[in-house]
XYZ file of C-alpha atoms in Angstrom:
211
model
C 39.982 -12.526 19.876
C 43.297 -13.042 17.422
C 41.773 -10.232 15.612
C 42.360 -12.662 12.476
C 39.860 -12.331 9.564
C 37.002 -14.957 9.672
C 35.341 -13.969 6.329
C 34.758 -11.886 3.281
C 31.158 -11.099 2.189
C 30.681 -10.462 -1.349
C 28.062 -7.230 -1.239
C 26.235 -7.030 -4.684
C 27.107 -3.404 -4.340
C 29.337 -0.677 -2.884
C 29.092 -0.903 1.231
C 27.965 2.587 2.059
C 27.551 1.430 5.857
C 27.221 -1.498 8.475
C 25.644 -2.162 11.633
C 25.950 -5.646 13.738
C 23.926 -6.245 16.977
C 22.018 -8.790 18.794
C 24.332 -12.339 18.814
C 26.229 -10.643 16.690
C 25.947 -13.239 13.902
C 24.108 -11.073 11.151
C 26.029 -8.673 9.274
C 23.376 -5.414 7.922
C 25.327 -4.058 5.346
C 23.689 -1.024 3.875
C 24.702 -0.049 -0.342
C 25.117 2.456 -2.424
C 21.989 1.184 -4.584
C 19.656 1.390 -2.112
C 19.382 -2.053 -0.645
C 20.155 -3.293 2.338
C 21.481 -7.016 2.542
C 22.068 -9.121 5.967
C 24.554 -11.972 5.679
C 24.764 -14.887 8.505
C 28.463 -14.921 9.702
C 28.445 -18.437 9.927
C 26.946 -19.361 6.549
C 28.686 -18.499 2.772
C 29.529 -15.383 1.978
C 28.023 -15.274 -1.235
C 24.425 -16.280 0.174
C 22.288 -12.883 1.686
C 20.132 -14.184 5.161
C 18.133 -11.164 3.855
C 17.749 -8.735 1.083
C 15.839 -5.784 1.731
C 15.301 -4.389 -1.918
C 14.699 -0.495 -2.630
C 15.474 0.331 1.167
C 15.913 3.549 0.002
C 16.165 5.432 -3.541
C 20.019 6.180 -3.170
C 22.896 4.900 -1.363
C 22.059 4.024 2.287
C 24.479 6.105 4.548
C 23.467 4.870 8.184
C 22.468 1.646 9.805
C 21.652 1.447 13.289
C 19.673 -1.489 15.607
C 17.251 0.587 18.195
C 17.912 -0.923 21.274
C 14.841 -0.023 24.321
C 16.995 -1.531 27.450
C 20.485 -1.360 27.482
C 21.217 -4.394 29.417
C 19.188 -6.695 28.007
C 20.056 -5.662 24.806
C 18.043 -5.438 21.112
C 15.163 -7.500 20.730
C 15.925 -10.928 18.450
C 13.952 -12.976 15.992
C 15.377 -12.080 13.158
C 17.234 -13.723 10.701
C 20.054 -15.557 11.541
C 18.750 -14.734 15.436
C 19.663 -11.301 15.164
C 17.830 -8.567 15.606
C 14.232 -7.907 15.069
C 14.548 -4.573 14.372
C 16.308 -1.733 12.075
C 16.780 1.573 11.265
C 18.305 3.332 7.913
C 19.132 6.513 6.580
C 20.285 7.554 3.132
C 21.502 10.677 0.934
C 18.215 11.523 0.331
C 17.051 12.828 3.998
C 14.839 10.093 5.039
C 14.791 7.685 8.049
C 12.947 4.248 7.953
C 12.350 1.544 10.326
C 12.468 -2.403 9.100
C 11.148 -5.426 10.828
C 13.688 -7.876 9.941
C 11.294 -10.538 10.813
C 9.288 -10.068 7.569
C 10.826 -7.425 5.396
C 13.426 -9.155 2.905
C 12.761 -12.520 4.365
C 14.113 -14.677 1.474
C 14.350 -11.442 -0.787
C 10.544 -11.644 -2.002
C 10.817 -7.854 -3.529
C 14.299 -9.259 -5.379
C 12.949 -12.202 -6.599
C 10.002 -9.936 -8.357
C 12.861 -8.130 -9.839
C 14.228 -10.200 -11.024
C 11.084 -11.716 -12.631
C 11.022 -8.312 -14.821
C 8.845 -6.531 -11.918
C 10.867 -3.408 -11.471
C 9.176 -1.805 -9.114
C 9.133 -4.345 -6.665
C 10.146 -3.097 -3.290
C 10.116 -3.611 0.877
C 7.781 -2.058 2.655
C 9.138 -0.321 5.855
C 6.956 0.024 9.369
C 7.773 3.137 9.784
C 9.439 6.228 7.865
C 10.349 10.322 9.002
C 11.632 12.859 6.418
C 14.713 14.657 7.842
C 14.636 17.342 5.229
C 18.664 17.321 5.054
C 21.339 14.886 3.711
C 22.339 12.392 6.231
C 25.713 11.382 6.422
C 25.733 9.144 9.502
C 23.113 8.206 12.445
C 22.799 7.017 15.923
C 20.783 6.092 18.614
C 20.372 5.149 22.321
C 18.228 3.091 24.556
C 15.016 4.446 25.727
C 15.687 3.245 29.466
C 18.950 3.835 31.236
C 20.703 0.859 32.758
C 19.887 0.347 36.453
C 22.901 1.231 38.116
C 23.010 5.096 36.477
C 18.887 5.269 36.844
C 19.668 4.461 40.849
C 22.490 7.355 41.060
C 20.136 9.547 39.428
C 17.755 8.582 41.835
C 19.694 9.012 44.661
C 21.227 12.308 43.879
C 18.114 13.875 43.249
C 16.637 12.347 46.789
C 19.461 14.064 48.653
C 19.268 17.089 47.436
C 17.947 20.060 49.584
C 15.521 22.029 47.617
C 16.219 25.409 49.431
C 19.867 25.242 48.720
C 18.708 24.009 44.509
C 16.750 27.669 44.626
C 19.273 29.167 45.991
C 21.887 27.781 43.414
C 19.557 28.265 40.425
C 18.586 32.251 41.969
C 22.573 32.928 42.194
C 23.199 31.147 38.524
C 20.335 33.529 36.853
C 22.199 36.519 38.985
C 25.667 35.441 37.439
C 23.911 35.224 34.034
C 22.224 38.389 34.234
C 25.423 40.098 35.244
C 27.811 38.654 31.861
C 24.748 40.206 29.748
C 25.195 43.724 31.289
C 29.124 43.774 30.705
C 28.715 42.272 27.398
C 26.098 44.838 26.586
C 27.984 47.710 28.278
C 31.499 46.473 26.004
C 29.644 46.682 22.990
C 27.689 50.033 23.775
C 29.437 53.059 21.625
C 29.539 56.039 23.678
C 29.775 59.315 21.961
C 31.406 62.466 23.411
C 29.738 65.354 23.417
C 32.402 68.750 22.418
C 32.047 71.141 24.970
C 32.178 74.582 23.765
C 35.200 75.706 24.229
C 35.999 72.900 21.971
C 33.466 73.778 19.584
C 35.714 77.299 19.493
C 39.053 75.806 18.880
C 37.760 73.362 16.296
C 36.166 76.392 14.092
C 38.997 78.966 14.987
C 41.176 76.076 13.278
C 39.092 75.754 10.609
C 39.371 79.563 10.047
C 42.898 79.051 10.240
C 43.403 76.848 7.774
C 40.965 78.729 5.214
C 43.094 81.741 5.362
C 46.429 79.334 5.032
C-alpha cells in the first residue's frame, strides 16, 4: 500500500504486455518472442512458475484473464493459485486461449528446446483468427454482478409498454424527420430561365458579338 517496489522479474525477453488476476500472486508477462512466462510474486525473480513456449509466432501484444462472474472473480488452479485460465493476442492477428493448469507447467515445450527440439511448442485450447494486427485486448464477465442485473430487472418490470411504443413510434418520427432535412439540404435545385430571360441572355450575347 506504500506503493514501494517489492520485486524485479528478469523476463528472458522484451515485455510486450502483462496481465495479473486471481490472488494476484502470478505475474503473465507476455514477450516480444512469442512466449508467455508467469512468475510467482513471492518466489525468485529469476525462476518462471510457467513458461508457455511459442504462444504465438511474434511478439505477444495482449494478455487478458476471462473472468465468467464478476464477483466471484476468475476461476483458480493455476500456478502459483492463480488463474486457471488465459487469453493472448499478438502482431500477427490471432487470439488463443491457455489452460494454465497444463500448458507450460514446468516449461515441458522449453525444456524440448532446449534439448535441440526446435519446434517444440504449447498447445492452446482454443484459437480465433482476427484477420488484423492487434495492438491491445479486453474482456468482460459473461454475467453481470447482482446488484446492476436487479436494476435492470427492475427497470424493465416498471416500465409501461404503451408509453415504450409510444416513445419508440415518436423516436422513429424524429428520425425520419432529420433524414428529410438532411436530404432536402443536400438536394440541388436548378432554376429554370423563364423566357423573358432566355431574351435578355441572347440579346446580350448579340450585344457583345457586335462589340
Amino acid at each position: 500500500e506504500s506503493g514501494a517496489m517489492m520485486g524485479v522479474f528478469d523476463a528472458p525477453a522484451r515485455v510486450m504486455c502483462m496481465a495479473q488476476s486471481g490472488n494476484d500472486n502470478l505475474a503473465l508477462l507476455g514477450l516480444e518472442g512469442g512466449n508467455i512466462v508467469g512468475y510467482d510474486t513471492r518466489a525468485a525473480p529469476h525462476m518462471p512458475a510457467l513458461t508457455i513456449t511459442k504462444a504465438h509466432p511474434t511478439r505477444v501484444k495482449g494478455l487478458v484473464v476471462p473472468v465468467d462472474d464478476a464477483e466471484a472473480g476468475c476461476a483458480t488452479g493455476g500456478p502459483a493459485g492463480g488463474p486457471a485460465m488465459l487469453v493472448s493476442a499478438s502482431s500477427e492477428g490471432i487470439v488463443r486461449l491457455w489452460d494454465l493448469r497444463t500448458a507450460g507447467r514446468g516449461g515441458a515445450a522449453a525444456q524440448a528446446q532446449a534439448m535441440g527440439v526446435t519446434t517444440a511448442r504449447d498447445d492452446p485450447v482454443a484459437e480465433v483468427k482476427g484477420g488484423g494486427r492487434f495492438t491491445c485486448m479486453a474482456t468482460m464477465s459473461s454475467a453481470l454482478p447482482s446488484s446492476i442485473a436487479e436494476a435492470v430487472l427492475t427497470e424493465r418490470a416498471t416500465r409501461d409498454p404503451a408509453e415504450m411504443a409510444a416513445r419508440r413510434k415518436q423516436d422513429k418520427a424524429r428520425k425520419l424527420e432529420k433524414a428529410r432535412e438532411k436530404a432536402a439540404t443536400r438536394q440541388v435545385q436548378v432554376q429554370v430561365p423563364t423566357p423573358k430571360q432566355k431574351q435578355q441572355s441572347g440579346d446580350a450575347k448579340k450585344e457583345s458579338k457586335s462589340q
